XYZ file of C-alpha atoms in Angstrom:
517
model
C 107.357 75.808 105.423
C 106.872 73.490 102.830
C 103.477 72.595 101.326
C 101.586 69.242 100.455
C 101.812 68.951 96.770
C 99.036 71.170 94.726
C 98.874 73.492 97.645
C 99.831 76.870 96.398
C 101.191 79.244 99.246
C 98.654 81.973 97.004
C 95.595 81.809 95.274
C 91.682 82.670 94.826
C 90.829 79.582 97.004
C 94.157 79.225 99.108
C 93.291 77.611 102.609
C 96.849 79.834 103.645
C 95.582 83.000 102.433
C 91.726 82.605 104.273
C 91.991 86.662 104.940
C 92.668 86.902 101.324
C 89.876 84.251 100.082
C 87.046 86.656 99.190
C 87.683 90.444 98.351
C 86.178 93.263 98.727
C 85.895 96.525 97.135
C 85.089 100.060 98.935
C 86.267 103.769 98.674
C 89.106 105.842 99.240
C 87.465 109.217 100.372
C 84.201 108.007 101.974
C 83.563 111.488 103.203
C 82.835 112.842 99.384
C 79.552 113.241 97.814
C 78.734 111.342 94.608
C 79.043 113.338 91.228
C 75.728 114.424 89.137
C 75.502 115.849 85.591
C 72.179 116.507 85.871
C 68.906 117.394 87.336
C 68.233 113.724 87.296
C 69.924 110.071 86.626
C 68.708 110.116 83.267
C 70.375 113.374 82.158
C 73.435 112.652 83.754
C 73.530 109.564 81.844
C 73.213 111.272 78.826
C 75.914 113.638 79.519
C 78.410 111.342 80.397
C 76.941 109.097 77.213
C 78.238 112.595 75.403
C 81.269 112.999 77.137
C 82.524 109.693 76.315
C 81.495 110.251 72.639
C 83.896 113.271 72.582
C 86.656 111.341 73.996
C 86.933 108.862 71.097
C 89.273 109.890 68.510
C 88.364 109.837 64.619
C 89.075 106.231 63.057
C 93.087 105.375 62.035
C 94.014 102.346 60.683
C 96.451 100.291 62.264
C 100.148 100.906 61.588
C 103.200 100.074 62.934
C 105.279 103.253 61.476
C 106.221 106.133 63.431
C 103.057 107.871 65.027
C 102.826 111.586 66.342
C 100.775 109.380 69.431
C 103.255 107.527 70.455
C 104.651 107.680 74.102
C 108.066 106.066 75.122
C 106.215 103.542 76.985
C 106.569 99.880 74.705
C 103.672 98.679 73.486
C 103.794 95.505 75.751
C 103.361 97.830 78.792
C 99.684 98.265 77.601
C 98.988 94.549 78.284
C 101.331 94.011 81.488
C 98.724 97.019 82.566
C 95.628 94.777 81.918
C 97.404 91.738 82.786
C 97.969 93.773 86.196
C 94.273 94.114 86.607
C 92.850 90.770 85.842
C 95.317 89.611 89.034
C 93.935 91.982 91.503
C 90.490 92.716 90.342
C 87.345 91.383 88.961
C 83.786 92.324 89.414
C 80.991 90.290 87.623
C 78.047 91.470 89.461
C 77.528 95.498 89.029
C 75.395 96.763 86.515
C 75.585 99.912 83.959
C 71.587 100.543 84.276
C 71.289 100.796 88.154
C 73.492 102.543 91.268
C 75.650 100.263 93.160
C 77.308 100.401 96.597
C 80.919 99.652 96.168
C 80.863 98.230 100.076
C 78.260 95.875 98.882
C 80.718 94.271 95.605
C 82.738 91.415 95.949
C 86.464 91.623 94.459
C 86.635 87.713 92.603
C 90.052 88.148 92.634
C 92.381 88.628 95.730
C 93.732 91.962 96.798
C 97.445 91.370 96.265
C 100.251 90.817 93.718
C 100.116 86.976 94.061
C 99.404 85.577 90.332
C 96.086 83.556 91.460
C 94.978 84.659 87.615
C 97.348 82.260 86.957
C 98.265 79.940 89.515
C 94.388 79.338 89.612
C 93.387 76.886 92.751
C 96.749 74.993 91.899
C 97.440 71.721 90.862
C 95.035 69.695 93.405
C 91.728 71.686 92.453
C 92.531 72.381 88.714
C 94.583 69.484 87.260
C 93.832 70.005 83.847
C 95.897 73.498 83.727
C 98.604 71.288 84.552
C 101.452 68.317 83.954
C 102.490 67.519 87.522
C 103.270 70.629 88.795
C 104.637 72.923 85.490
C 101.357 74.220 83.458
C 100.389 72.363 80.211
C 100.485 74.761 76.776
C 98.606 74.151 74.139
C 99.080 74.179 69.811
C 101.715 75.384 68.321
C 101.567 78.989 66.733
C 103.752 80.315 64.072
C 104.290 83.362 62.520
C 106.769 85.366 64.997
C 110.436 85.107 65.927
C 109.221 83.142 69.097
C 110.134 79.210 67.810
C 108.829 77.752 71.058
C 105.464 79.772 70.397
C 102.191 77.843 71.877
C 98.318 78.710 72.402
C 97.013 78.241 75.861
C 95.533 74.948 76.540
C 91.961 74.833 75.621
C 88.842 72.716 75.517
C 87.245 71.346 73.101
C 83.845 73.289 72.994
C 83.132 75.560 70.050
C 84.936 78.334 69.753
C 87.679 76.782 72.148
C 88.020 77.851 76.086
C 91.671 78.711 77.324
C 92.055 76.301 80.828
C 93.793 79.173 82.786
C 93.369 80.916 85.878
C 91.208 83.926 84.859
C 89.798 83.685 81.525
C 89.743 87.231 81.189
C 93.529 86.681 79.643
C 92.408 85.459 76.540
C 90.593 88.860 75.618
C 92.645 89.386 73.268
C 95.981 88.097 70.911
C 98.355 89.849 73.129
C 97.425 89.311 76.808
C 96.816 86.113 75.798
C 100.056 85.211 74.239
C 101.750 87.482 77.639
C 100.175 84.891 79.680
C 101.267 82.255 77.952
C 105.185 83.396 78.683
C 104.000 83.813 82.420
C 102.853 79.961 82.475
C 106.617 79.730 80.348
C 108.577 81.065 83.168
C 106.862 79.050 85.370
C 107.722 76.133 83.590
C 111.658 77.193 82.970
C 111.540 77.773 86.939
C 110.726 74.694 87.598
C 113.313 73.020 85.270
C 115.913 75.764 86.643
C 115.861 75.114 89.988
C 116.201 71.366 90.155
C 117.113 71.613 94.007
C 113.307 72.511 94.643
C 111.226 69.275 94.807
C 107.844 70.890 92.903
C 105.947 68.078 94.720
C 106.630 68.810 98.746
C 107.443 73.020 97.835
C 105.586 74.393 95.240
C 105.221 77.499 97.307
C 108.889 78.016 96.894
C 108.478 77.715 93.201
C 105.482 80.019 93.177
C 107.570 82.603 95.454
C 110.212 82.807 92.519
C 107.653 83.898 90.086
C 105.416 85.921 91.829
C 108.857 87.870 93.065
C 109.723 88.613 90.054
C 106.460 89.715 89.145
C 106.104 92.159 92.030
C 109.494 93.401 91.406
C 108.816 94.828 87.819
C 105.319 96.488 89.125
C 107.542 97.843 91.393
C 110.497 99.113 90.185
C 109.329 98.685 86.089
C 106.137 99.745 85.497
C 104.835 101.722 87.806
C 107.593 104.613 87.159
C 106.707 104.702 83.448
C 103.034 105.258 84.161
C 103.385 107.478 87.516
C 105.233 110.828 87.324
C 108.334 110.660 89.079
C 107.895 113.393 91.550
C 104.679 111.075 92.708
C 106.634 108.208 93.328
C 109.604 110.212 95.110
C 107.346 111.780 97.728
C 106.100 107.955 98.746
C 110.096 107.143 99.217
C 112.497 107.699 102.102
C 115.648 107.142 101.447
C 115.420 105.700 97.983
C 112.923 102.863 99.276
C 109.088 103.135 99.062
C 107.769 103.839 102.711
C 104.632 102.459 104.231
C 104.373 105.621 106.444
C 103.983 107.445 103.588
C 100.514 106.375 102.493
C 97.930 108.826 103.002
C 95.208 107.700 101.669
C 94.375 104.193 100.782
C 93.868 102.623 104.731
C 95.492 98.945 103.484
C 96.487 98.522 107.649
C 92.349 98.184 107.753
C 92.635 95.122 105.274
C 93.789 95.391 101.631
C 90.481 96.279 99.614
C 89.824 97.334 95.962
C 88.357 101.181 95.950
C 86.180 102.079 93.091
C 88.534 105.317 92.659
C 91.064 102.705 91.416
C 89.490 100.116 90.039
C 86.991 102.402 88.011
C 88.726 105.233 87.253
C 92.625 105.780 87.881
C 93.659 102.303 86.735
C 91.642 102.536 83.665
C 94.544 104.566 82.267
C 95.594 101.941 80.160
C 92.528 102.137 77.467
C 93.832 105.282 76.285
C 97.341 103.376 75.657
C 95.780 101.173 73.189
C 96.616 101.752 69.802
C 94.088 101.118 66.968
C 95.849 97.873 66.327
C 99.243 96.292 66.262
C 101.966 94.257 63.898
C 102.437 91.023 65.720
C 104.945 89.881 63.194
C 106.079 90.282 59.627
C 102.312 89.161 58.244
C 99.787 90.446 60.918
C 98.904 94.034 60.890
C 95.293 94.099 62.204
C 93.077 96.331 64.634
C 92.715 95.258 68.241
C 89.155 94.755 67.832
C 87.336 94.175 64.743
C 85.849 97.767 62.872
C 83.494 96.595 60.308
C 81.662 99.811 60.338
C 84.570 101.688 58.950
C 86.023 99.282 56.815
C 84.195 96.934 54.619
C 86.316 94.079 54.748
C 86.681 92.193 50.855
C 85.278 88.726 52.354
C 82.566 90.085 54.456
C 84.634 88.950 58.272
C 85.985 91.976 60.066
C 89.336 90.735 61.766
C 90.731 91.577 64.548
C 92.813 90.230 67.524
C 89.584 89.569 69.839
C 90.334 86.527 71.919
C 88.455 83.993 73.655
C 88.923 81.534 70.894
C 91.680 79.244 69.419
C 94.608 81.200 68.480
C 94.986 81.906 64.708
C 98.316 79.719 63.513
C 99.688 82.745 62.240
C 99.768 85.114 65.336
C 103.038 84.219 67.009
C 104.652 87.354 68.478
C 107.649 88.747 67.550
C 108.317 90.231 71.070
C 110.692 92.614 69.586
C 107.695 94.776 68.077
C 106.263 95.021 71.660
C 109.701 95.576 74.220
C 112.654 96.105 73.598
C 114.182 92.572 74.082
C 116.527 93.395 71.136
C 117.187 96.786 70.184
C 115.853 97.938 66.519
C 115.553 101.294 64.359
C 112.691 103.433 65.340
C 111.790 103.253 61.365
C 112.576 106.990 60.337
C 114.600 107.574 57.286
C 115.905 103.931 57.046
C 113.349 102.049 55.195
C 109.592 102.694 54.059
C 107.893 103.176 57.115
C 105.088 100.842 56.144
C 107.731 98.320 55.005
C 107.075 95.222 57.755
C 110.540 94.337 56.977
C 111.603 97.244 59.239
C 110.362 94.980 62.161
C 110.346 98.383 64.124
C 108.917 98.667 68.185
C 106.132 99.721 68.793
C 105.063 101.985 71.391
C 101.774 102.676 73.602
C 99.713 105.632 72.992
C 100.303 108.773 74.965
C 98.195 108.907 78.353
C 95.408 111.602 77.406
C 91.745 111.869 76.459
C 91.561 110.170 73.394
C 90.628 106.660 73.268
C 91.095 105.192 69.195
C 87.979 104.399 67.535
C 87.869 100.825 67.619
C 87.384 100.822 71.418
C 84.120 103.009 70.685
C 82.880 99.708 68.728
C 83.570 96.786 71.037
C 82.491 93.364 69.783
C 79.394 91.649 70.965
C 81.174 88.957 72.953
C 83.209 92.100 74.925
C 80.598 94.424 75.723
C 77.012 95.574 74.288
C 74.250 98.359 75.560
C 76.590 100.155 75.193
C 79.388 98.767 73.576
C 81.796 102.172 73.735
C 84.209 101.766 76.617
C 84.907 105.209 77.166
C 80.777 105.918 77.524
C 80.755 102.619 79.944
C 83.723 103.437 82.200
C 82.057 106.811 82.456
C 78.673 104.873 83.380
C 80.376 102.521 85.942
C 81.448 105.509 87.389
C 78.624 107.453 87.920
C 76.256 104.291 89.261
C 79.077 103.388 91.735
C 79.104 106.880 92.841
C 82.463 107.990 92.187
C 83.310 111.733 93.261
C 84.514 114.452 90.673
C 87.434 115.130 89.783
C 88.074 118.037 90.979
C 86.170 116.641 95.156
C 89.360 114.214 95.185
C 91.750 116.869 94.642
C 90.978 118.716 97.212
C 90.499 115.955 99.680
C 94.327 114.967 98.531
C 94.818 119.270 99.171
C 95.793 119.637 95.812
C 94.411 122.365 93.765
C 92.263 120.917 91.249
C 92.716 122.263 87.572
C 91.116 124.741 86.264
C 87.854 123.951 83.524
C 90.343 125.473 80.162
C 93.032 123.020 81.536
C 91.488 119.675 80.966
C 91.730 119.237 77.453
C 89.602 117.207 75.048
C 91.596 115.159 73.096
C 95.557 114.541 72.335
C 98.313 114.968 73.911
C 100.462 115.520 70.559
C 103.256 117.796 70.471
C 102.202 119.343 67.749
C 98.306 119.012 67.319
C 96.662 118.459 63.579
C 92.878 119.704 62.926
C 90.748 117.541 65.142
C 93.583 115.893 67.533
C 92.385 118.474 70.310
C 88.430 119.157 70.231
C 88.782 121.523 73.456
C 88.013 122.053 76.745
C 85.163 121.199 79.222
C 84.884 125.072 79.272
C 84.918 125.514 75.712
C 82.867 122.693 74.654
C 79.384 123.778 75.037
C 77.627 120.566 75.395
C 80.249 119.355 78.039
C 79.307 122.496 80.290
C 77.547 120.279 82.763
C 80.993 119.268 83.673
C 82.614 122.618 84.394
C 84.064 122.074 87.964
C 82.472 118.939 87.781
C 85.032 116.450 85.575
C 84.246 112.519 86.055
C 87.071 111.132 88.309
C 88.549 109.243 84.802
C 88.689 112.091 82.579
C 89.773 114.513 85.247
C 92.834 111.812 85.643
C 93.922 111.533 82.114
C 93.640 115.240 81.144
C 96.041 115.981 84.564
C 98.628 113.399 83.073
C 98.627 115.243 79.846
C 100.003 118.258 82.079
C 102.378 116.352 83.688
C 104.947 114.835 80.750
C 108.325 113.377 81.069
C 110.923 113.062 78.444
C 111.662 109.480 77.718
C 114.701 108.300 76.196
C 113.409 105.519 74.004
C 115.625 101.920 73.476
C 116.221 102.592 69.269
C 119.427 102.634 67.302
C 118.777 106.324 66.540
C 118.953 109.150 69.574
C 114.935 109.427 70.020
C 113.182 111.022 72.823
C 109.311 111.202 73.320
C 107.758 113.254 75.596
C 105.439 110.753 77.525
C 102.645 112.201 79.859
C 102.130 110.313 83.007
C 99.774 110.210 86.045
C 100.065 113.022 87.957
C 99.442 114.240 91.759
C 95.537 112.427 91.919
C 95.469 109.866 89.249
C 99.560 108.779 90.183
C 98.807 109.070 93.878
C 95.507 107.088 93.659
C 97.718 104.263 91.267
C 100.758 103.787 93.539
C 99.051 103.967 97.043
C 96.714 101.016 95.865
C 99.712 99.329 94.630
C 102.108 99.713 97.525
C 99.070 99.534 99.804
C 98.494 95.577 98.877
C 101.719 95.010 98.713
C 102.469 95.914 101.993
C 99.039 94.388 103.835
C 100.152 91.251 102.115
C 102.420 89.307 104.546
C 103.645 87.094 101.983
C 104.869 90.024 99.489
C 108.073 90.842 98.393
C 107.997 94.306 100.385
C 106.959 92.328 103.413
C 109.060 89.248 103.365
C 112.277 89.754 102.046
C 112.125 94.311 101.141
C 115.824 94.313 99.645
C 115.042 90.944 97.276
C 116.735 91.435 93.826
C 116.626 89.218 90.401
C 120.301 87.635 89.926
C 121.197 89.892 87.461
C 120.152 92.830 89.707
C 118.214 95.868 90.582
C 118.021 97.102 87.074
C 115.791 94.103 86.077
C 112.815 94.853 83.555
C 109.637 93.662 82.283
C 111.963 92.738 78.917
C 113.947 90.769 80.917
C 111.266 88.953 82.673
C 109.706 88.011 78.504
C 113.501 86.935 77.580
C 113.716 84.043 80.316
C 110.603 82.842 79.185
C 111.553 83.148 76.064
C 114.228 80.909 77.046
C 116.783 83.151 76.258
C-alpha cells in the first residue's frame, strides 16, 4: 500500500504503527524476588557503589596497536551495539536515588527494529531533517579516507544540536558519524531505486533500509556477541524459530524488560576501549580524563558529542570494520606508527570497564558519574533479580561464587588485569550467591569464549568471549521476540529476504554502500 508523502510506514509517532506508538517496559521473570546487598537500601547502595568501583580497570591511554584486550569483534560493532539501543529503547524518567516499577516506565522509543531513531516522525512532522524526502547532512569533515564525509545537520544554538531522530546519536564522534552513513544509505536508496516515487511510497523506501538493518542484527551481529550454541538451540532447521522462545512473552505485545534493557544489553560498555584512532591525526580517549592526564592547554579532549563535529574527525572506516583488509600491526611497522592504519578491535566481553567510563563528563552523567556504579544502581532501584535467581528460572545451574571473576578476560593475565572473585574479594562478600544480574552476565561470557578468525593480512585468531546461556538467551529472545511481534519485520513479512549480493551480507557491507562504494 502506498503512503501519502511524509508518512513513514514506521516511526515514534506513526498513525500505522498505533500498537507501537507508546512503549512499555516490564520483566521477564515476574515471579523472582528483587536482589538486596544489604540489611537496608542504603548499604546495598554502597555495596554495589563498591562493586562497580572494582569493576573499572586501572587507567590506559588510548592506542591503536595490538592490545592483549582485544576481542575479534571490530571496533565498529561497539557502536552498531549502542546504535541498536537508542532504536529500541529510551527511558528519561527513572531515577538512581529512588525504586522504580518497571510496569510503571514508558519505553520513548518503539519496541521493534524499525529505525524511528532515525526516520524520526518523517518528512511531514520534521521537515527540517530533510530535502524532500532524502535527509539533509550537514558541514563537511575532513581528516579520514571518507571524501564525502559530513556532520549531521545542526542548529544554530550554542554548542550546536544535531536535527536527527534521537539525539542520543550524537553522544559521541563515532555513533554520530555511524548515523550519519545510516541517513547516507538512505539517501543512495533513494537515488538507487529511481522506479520508487519517494513522494506517493516512502514506505517502500523505508522497507529497503530498515531490511537491511534487521538483516545484519540478525544474521551479523548478534552471532558475534551471542555464543553460538545459544543461538543454535533458538533455530530449527537453520532458521530462527518463534516456538522456540521461552521466555520473553512478545505474543503478549512486544515490551522492553528491565533484564534487557538494564542489564544483558549493557554488554557493550565493557567493549569500549579507552579511546580510538579515527584517522591518521586523531588518537584521543572516548571521553575526556583530565584527572589522569593534565592536558598542556588546560582542555581535556575527547570524542564526547552533542556538539559540532571537530573538522578533523572524519573516519577512516577501515580502523573500525574491515571494509578493506589491513595488517593487524605486529612485526610490520612500529606499532604506534599511525601510518600502519591498522583495525581496531572491541574489548573482550568481561568485567572490566576502562577507566574513562568511571569519569563520565558532566553533560553525560553526574551523582554519580561512573557507569559501571550507575548501571549497578539502575539495577537495584528497578528491582532486578540476581544473577544467579535468573539462572535457575532459565534451569540452568548458576556459577559457582570462585567462577565469576573480577576483572579481564586476557589470555594471559598481567598483575592487576584479574582482581578476583566475589568469593575471594572480601568486601564483595555481600554478593556471594547473590551477583547483580549485569556482572553475573559478563563474568558467564568470560567462560564461554569462541575462537575468532580475525579479517588481517596475517593468520590471527583471538579468542573472543561471548554471552552465554542467561546473558545470550536474555539478548536474542528480546531480539527475535520484537522482531517477530512486529508485523511489518523482515521475519514477519518476507522470512527468506536476502541483500542482492546475498546471505553472507555484513555490517561492512552495509558502511561500504553508504560509503558509496
Amino acid at each position: 500500500m502506498s503512503a501519502r508523502h511524509g508518512t513513514p510506514l514506521r516511526g515514534l509517532m506513526s498513525t500505522k504503527t498505533s500498537r507501537l506508538f507508546q512503549g512499555r517496559f516490564g520483566r521477564m521473570f515476574r515471579s523472582l524476588p528483587a536482589a538486596k546487598y544489604g540489611k537496608d537500601d542504603a548499604a546495598s547502595r554502597a555495596s554495589l557503589m563498591t562493586l562497580g568501583d572494582s569493576m573499572t580497570s586501572s587507567f590506559d591511554p588510548p592506542r591503536d596497536a595490538p592490545d592483549a584486550e582485544e576481542s575479534g569483534i571490530p571496533a565498529l560493532y561497539t557502536y552498531f551495539g549502542q546504535f541498536i539501543d537508542h532504536d529500541i529503547t529510551f527511558d528519561p524518567t527513572s531515577s538512581l536515588v529512588k525504586h522504580t516499577d518497571p510496569d510503571a516506565l514508558t519505553d520513548f522509543r518503539t519496541p521493534a527494529f524499525d529505525l524511528d531513531n532515525v526516520y524520526g516522525r518523517g518528512p511531514d512532522d520534521q521537515p527540517y531533517m530533510y530535502d524532500g524526502t532524502t535527509f539533509l547532512l550537514g558541514d563537511k569533515i575532513g581528516g579520514g579516507s571518507d571524501p564525502n564525509a559530513q556532520d549531521l545537520p545542526r542548529n544554530n544554538a550554542d554548542p550546536q544540536r544535531a536535527l536527527i531522530g534521537d539525539p542520543r546519536n550524537d553522544e559521541n564522534s563515532i555513533v554520530s558519524q555511524l548515523q550519519g552513513l545510516f541517513l547516507r544509505f538512505h539517501n543512495r536508496t533513494v537515488k538507487d531505486h529511481p522506479e520508487i516515487d519517494p513522494r506517493t511510497d516512502f514506505d517502500q523506501l523505508q522497507r529497503i533500509v530498515r531490511f537491511h538493518y534487521q538483516f545484519v542484527v540478525l544474521n551479523d551481529f548478534l552471532p558475534r556477541i551471542v555464543h553460538s550454541s545459544v543461538l543454535a538451540d533458538l533455530k530449527t532447521h537453520g532458521r530462527f524459530d518463534r516456538n522456540k522462545l521461552e521466555f520473553f512473552h512478545w505474543k503478549n505485545k512486544p515490551f522492553m524488560p528491565v533484564e534487557f534493557s538494564v542489564a544483558a544489553y549493557r554488554l557493550g560498555h565493557s567493549m569500549i576501549r579507552p579511546g580510538y584512532r579515527l584517522n591518521d591525526g586523531v588518537l584521543l580517549p572516548i571521553f575526556p580524563v583530565s584527572k589522569v592526564i593534565d592536558p598542556p592547554d588546560g582542555i581535556a579532549e575527547g570524542l564526547t558529542g552533542f556538539r559540532k563535529m571537530n573538522a578533523g574527525f572524519g573516519i577512516d572506516w577501515g580502523r573500525l570494520i574491515d571494509v578493506d583488509i589491513r595488517s593487524y600491526g605486529v612485526d610490520t611497522q612500529p606499532p604506534d606508527d599511525p601510518t600502519t592504519k591498522r583495525l581496531q578491535f572491541a574489548y573482550r566481553l568481561d568485567t572490566s570497564l576502562v577507566a574513562p567510563l568511571s569519569d563520565l563528563p558532566p553533560s553525560v552523567a553526574t551523582n554519580p558519574p561512573s557507569l559501571p556504579q550507575r548501571n549497578l544502581i539502575r539495577s537495584f532501584e528497578l528491582g532486578l533479580p540476581s544473577g544467579q535467581d535468573v539462572a535457575r528460572a532459565m534451569h540452568i545451574t548458576p556459577l559457582e561464587d570462585d567462577e565469576i571473576l573480577i576483572g579481564k578476560a586476557v589470555d594471559v593475565p598481567g598483575p592487576g588485569d584479574v582482581k578476583g572473585t566475589i568469593a575471594s574479594i572480601p568486601e564483595l562478600s555481600v554478593f556471594k550467591g547473590n551477583c547483580p544480574l549485569w556482572t553475573y552476565i559478563l563474568a558467564e561470557a568470560i567462560g564461554n569464549q569462541e575462537p575468532v578468525k580475525i579479517p588481517v593480512l596475517e593468520d590471527k585468531t583471538i579468542s573472543t568471549p561471548r554471552l552465554g546461556p542467561v546473558g545470550g538467551r536474555i539478548v536474542a529472545e528480546v531480539f527475535l521476540g520484537m522482531m517477530f511481534g512486529d508485523s511489518d519485520s523482515l521475519l514477519n513479512l518476507d522470512p527468506h529476504w536476502q541483500p542482492c549480493s546475498g546471505p553472507d551480507y555484513l555490517l561492512k557491507d552495509f558502511v561500504r554502500y553508504a560509503l558509496g562504494s
